Short mmCIF file of C-alpha atoms and ligand atoms in Angstrom, two decimals:
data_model
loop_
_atom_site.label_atom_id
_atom_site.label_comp_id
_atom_site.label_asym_id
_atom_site.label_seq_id
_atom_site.Cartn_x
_atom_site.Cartn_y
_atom_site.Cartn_z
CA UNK I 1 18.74 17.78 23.62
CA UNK I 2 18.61 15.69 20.77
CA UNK I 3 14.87 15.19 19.79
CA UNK I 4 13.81 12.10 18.73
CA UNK I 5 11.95 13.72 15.68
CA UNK I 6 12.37 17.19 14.41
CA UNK I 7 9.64 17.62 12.04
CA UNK I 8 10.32 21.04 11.74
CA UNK I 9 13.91 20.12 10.10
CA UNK I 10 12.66 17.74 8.45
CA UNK I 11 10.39 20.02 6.29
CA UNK I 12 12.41 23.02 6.43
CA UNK I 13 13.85 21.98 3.00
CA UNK I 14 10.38 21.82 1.26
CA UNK I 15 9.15 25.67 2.35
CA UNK I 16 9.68 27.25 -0.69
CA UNK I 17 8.47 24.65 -3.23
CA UNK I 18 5.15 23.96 -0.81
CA UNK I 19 4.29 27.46 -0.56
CA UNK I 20 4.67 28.57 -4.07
CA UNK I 21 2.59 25.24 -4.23
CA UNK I 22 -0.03 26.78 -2.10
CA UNK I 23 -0.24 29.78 -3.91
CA UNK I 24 -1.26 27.92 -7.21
CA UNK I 25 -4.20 25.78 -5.10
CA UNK I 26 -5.12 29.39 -3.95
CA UNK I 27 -5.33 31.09 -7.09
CA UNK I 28 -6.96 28.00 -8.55
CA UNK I 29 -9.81 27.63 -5.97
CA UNK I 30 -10.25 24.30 -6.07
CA UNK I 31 -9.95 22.72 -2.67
CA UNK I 32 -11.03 19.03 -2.73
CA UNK I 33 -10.56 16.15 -5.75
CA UNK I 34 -9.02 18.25 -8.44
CA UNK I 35 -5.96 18.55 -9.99
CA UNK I 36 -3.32 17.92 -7.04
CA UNK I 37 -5.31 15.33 -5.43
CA UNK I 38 -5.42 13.38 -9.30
CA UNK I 39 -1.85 14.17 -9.69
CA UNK I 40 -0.40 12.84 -6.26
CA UNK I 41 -2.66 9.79 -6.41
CA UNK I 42 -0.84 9.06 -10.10
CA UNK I 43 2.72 9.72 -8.96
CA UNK I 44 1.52 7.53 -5.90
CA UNK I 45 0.36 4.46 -7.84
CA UNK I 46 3.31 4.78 -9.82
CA UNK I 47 5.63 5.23 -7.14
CA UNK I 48 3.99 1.36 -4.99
CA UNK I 49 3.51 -0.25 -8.24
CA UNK I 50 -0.15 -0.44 -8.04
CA UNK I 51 -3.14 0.41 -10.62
CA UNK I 52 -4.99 2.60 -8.51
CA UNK I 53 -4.16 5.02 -5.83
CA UNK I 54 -6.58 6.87 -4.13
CA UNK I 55 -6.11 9.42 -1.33
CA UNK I 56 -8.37 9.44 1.69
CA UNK I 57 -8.70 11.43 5.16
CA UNK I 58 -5.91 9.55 7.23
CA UNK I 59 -4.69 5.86 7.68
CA UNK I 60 -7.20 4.67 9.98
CA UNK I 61 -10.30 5.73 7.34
CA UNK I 62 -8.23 3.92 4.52
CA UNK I 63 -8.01 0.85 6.50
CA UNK I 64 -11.65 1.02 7.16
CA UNK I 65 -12.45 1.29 3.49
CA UNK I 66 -10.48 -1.15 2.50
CA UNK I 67 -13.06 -3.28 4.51
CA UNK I 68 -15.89 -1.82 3.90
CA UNK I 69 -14.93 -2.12 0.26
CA UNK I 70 -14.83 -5.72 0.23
CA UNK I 71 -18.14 -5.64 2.24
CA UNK I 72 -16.45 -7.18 5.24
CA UNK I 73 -18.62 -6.78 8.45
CA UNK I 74 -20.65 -8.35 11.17
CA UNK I 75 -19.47 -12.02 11.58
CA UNK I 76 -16.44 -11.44 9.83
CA UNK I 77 -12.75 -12.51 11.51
CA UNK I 78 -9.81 -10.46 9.94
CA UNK I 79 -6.45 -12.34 11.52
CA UNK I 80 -4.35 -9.05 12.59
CA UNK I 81 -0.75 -8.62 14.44
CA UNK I 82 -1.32 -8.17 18.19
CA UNK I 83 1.65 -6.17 18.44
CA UNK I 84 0.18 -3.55 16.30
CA UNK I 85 -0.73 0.11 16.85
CA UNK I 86 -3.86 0.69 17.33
CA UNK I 87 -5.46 2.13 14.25
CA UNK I 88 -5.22 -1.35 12.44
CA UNK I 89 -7.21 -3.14 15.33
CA UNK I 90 -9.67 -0.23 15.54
CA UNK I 91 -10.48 0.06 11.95
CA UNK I 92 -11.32 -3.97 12.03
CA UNK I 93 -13.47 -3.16 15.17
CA UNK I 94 -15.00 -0.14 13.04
CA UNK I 95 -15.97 -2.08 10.08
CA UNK I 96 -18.28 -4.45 12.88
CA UNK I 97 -15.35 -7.86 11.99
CA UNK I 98 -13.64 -9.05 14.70
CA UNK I 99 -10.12 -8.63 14.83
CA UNK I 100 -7.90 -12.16 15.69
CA UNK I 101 -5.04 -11.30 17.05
CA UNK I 102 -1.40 -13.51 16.27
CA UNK I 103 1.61 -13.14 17.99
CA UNK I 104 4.55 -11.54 16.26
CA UNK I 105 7.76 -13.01 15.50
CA UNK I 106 10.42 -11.62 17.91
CA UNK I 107 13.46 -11.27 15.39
CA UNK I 108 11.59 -9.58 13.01
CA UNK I 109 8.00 -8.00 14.99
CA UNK I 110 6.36 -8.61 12.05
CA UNK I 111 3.40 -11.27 11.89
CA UNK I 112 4.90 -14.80 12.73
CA UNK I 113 2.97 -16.34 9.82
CA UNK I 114 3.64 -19.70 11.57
CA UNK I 115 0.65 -19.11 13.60
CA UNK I 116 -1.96 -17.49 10.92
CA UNK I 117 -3.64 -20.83 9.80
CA UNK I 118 -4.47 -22.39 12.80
CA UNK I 119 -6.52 -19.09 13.46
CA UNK I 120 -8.74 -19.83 10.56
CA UNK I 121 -11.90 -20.45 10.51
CA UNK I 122 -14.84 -20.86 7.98
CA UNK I 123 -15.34 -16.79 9.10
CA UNK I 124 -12.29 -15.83 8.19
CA UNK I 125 -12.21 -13.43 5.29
CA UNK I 126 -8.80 -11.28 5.28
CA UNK I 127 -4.85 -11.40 6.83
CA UNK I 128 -4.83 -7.66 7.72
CA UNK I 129 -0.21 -7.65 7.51
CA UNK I 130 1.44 -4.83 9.30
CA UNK I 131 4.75 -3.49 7.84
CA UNK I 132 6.04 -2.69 11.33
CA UNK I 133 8.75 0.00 12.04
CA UNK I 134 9.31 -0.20 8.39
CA UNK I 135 9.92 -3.26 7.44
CA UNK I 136 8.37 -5.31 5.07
CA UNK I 137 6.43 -8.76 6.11
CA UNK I 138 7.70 -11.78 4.97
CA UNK I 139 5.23 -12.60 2.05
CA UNK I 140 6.13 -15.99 0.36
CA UNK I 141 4.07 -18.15 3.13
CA UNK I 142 1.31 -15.80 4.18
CA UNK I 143 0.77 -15.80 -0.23
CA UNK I 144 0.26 -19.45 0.07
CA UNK I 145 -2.16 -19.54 3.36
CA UNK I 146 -3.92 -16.55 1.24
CA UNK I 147 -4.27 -18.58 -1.93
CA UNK I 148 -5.34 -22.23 0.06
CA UNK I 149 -7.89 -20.82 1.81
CA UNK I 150 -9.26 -17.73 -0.12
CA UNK I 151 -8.50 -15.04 2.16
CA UNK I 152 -7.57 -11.40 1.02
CA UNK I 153 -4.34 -10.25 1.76
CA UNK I 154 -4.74 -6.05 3.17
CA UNK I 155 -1.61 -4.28 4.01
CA UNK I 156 -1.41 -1.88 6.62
CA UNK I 157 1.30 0.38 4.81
CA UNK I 158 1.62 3.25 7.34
CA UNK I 159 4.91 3.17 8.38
CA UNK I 160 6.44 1.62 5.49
CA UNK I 161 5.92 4.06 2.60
CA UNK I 162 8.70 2.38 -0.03
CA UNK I 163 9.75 -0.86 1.21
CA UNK I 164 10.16 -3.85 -0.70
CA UNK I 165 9.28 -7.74 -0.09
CA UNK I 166 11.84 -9.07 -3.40
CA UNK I 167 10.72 -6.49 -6.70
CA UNK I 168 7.27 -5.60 -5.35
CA UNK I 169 6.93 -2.58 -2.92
CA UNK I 170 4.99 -2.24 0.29
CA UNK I 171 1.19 -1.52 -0.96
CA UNK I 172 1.72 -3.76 -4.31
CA UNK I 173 1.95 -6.79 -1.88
CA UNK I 174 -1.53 -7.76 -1.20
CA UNK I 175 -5.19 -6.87 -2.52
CA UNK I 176 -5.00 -3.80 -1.20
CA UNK I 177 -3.28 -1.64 0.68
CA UNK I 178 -3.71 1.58 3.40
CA UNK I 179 -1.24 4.51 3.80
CA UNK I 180 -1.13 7.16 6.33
CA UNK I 181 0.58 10.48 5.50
CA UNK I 182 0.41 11.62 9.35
CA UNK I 183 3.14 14.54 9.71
CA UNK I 184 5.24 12.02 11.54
CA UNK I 185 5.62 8.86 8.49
CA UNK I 186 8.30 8.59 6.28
CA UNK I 187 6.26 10.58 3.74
CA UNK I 188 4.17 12.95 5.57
CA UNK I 189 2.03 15.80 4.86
CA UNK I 190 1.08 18.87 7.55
CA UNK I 191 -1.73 17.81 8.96
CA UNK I 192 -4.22 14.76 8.13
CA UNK I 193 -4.13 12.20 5.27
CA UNK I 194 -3.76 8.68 3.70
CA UNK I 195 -4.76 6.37 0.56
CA UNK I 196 -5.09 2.98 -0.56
CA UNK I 197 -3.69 1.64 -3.40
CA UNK I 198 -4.60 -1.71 -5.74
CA UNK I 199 -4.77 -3.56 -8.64
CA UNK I 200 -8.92 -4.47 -7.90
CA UNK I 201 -10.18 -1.85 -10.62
CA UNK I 202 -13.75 -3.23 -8.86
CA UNK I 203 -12.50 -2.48 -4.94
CA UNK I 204 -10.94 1.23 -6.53
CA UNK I 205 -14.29 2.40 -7.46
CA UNK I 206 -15.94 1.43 -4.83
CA UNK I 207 -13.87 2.56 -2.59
CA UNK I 208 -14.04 5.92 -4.47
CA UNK I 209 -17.72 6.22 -3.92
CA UNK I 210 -17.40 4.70 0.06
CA UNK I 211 -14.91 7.84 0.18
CA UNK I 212 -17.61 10.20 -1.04
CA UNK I 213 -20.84 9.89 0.73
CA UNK I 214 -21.11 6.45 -1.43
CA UNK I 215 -21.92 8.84 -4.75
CA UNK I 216 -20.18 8.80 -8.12
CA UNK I 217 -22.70 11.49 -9.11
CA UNK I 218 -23.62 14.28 -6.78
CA UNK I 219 -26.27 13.50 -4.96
CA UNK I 220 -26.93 9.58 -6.13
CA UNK I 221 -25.84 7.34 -3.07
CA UNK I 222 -25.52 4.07 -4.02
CA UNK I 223 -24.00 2.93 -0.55
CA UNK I 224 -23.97 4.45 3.28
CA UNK I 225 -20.59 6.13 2.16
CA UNK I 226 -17.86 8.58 4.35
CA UNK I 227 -16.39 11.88 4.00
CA UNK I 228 -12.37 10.62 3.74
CA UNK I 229 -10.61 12.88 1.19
CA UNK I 230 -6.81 13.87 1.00
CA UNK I 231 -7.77 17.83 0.09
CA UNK I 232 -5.95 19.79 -2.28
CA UNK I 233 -3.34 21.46 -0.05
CA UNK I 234 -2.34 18.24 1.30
CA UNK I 235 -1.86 16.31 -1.68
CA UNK I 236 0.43 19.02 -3.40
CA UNK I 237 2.70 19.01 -0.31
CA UNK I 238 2.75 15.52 -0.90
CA UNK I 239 3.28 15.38 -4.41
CA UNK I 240 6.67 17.74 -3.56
CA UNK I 241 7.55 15.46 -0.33
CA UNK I 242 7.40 12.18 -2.51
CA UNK I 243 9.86 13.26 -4.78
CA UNK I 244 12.53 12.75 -2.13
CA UNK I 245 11.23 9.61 -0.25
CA UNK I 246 13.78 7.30 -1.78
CA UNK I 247 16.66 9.78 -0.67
CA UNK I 248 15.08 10.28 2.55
CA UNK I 249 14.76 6.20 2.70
CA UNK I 250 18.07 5.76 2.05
CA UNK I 251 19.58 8.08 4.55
CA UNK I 252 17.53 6.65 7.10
CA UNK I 253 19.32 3.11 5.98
CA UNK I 254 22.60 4.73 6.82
CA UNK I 255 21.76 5.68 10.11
CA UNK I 256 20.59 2.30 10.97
CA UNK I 257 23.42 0.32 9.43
CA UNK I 258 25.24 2.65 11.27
CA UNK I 259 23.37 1.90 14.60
CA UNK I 260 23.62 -1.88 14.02
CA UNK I 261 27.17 -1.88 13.10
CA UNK I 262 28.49 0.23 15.73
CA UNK I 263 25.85 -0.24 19.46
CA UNK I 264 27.99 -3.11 21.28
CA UNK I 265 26.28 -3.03 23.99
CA UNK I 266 25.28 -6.54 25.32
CA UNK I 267 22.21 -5.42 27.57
CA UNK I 268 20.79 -4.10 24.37
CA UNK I 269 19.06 -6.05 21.73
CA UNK I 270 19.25 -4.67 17.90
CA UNK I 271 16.58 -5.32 15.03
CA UNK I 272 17.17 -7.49 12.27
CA UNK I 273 16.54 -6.80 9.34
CA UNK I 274 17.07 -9.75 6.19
CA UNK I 275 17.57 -7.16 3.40
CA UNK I 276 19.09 -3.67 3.04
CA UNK I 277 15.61 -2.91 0.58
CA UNK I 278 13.00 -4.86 2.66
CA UNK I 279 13.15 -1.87 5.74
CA UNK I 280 12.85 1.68 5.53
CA UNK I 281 13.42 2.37 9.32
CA UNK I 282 10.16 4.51 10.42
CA UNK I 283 11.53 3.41 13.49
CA UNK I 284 15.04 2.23 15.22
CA UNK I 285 13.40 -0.03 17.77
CA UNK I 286 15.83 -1.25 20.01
CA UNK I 287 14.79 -4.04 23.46
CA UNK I 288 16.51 -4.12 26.80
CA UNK I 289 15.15 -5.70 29.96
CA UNK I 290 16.01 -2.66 31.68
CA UNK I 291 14.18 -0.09 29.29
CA UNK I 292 13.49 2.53 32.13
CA UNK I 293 16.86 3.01 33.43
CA UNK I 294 18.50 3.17 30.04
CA UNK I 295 15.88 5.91 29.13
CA UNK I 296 16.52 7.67 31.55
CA UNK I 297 19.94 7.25 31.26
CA UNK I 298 19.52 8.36 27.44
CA UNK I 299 17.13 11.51 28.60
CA UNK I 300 19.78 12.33 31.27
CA UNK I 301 22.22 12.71 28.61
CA UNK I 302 20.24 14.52 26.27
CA UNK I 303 18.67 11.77 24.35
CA UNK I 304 15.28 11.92 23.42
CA UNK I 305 13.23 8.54 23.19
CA UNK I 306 10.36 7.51 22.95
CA UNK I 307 8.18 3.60 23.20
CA UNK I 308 6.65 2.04 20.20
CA UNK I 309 4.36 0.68 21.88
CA UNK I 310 4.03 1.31 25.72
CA UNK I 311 0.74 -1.03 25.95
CA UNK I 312 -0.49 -3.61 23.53
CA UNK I 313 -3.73 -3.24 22.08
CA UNK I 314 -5.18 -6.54 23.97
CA UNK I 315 -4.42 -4.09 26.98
CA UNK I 316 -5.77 -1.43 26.50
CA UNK I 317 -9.09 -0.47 28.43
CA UNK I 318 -10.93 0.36 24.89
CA UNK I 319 -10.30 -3.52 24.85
CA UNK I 320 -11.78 -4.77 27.76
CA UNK I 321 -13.21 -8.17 26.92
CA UNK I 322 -9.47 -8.77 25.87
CA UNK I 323 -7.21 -7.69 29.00
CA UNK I 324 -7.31 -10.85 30.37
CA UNK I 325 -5.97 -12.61 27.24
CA UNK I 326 -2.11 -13.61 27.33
CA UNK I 327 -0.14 -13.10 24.83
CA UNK I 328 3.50 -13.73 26.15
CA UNK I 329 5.71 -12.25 22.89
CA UNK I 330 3.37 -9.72 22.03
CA UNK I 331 3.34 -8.29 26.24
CA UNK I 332 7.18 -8.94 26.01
CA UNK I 333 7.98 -6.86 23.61
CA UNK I 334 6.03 -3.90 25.01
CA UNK I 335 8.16 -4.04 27.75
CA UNK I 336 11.08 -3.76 26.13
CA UNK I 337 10.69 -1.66 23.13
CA UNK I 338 12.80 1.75 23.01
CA UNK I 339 13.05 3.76 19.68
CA UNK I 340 15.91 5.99 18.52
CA UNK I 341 16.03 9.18 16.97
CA UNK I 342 16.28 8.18 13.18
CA UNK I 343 15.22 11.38 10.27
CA UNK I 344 16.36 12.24 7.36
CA UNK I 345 17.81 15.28 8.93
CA UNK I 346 19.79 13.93 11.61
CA UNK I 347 23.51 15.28 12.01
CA UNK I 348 26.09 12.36 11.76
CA UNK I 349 27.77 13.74 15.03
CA UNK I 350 24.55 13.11 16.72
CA UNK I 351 24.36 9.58 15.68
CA UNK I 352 27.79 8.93 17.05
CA UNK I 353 27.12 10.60 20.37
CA UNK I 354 23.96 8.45 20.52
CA UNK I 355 26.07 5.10 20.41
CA UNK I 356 28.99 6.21 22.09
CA UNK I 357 26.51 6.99 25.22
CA UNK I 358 24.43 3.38 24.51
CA UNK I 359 28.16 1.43 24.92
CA UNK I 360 29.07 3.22 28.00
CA UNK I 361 25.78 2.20 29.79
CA UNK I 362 26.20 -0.21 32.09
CA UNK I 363 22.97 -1.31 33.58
C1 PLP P 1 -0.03 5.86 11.85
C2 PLP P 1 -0.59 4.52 11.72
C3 PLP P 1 -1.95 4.31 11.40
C4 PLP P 1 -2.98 5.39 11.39
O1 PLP P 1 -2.77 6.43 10.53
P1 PLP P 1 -3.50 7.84 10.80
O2 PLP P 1 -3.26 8.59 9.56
O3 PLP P 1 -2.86 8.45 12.00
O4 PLP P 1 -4.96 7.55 11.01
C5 PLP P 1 -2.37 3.02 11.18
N1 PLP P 1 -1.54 1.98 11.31
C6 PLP P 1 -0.24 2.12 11.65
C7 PLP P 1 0.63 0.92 11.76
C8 PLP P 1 0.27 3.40 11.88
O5 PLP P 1 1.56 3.54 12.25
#
């Protein structure tokens, strides 16, 4: 079988450095916001561009923050992508804003920023983007909607850690941004973890204190604040891990040029993607009106795959006062959505078996 992600493989390579990384956190005894966590959160900023990085429990906390940060709450519309996965809608619903949902485009499944300003209203107060799959929004009009009518721009980095829109990477885009380091992202850690990064020196410290029981000083709580810190552990693994993220980028690149030069078939639909540096390929979502039969097909051949997403958010029974909302592109493309196995550790032969079987389906 060829899995569709072998996280094992793809952190096999890191053992040694993490654990002799581990045994330094041990021996230090420091196990939350020293050292590592100061260090990866530098290399971090560096790495997106930003002023400020700051690592947090997991992606949907950092999104969260980045809301609460701004104050953002009851009353409050945040315009969001309704082809999203969950977390981003959730964290809107957590912060008490509502979450207005816009259809994506279909060539790209990002945002279709065509639609974002006739969703605002004098409540409006953010354009929560979604890098989806990996690939960067489209930023020169959503920058001008942003500017005209004062909204902040938040990025919902999660599965596009290194992506860029022209010089500027993913998390450098907007206001602010939220990363998730779930085991599964393009830079992952093993177990929990995320941050948000920006150039607000005002949000950054805020956010800090949100992050920490609302305190800068033990014990003074200047807000209702969280518990959402990346621990020590984590953040060293990370700090090893983001060393190779452009390689690991790149390879992933290959693979999908590879995909998208060589899959013929005509029942299957490929992704776009404008340029080589705007996508980073968390994902290799492919569409096909007959998704079940080719995955089976695919599973019958030893071809694991999986759906990004099988039901839309506006869907979902958590969303109830929503299911009865229509929202043809978005409901489309869950139907039709298939992923690919795409990691950095994937043997070339693989790849090649992978298409060969996709252009002798015939459906
Ligand atoms: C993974 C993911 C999140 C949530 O991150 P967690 O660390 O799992 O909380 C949020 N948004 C998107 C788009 C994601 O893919």
């Amino acid at each position: 079988m060829i899995p569709f992600l072998d996280l094992h493989a793809v952190n096999t390579p890191y053992h040694d450095a993490i654990e002799e990384k581990i045994r330094s956190i041990l021996s230090r005894g420091r196990y939350l916001l020293g050292e590592e966590n100061e260090a990866f959160c530098t290399s971090f900023a560096e790495y997106c561009g930003t002023k400020h990085a700051l690592g947090v429990g997991n992606g949907l906390e950092a999104l969260e923050l980045l809301l609460r940060g701004y104050g953002f709450g009851s009353g409050d519309e945040i315009i969001v992508p309704a082809n999203t996965f969950i977390a981003t809608i959730l964290a809107i619903s957590h912060a008490g804003c509502t979450p207005i949902l816009i259809e994506p485009d279909i060539t790209t499944y990002n945002i279709d920023s065509t639609k974002i300003e006739k969703a605002i209203t004098p409540r409006t107060k953010a354009i929560m983007l979604v890098h989806l799959y990996g690939q960067a929004v489209e930023m020169e009009n959503i920058w001008e909607i942003a500017q005209r009518h004062s909204l902040k721009i938040l990025e919902d980095s999660a599965q596009a850690h290194g992506a860029y829109y022209q010089e500027r990477r993913v998390g450098n885009l907007g206001d602010a941004s939220a990363f998730s380091f779930y085991p599964g992202k393009n830079l992952g850690c093993f177990g929990d973890g995320g941050a948000i990064t920006t150039n607000d020196t005002e949000l950054y410290h805020k956010i800090q204190a949100l992050a920490n029981y609302g305190s800068y000083k033990k014990y003074h709580h200047l807000y209702k604040g969280y518990n959402s810190r990346l621990d020590e552990i984590q953040a060293g693994i990370l700090s090893i891990k983001l060393q190779h993220l452009d390689k690991d980028n790149q390879y992933r690149r290959e693979i999908a040029q590879y995909y998208r030069e060589n899959i013929t078939n005509p029942h299957i639909t490929l992704p776009s993607c404008s340029n080589e540096s705007s996508h980073v390929w968390h994902l290799f979502v492919i569409r096909t009106k007959e998704r079940s039969q080719l995955q089976q097909y695919l599973a019958d051949n030893g071809i694991e795959t999986l759906i990004h997403y099988p039901v839309p958010p506006h869907k979902q029974p958590a969303y109830e006062e929503w299911n009865s909302l229509s929202l043809p592109i978005t409901e489309k493309i869950h139907e039709e959505v298939l992923s690919l196995p795409i990691s950095p550790v994937m043997q070339k032969k693989d790849i090649e078996y992978i298409v060969e079987c996709l252009n002798r389906y015939k459906a």
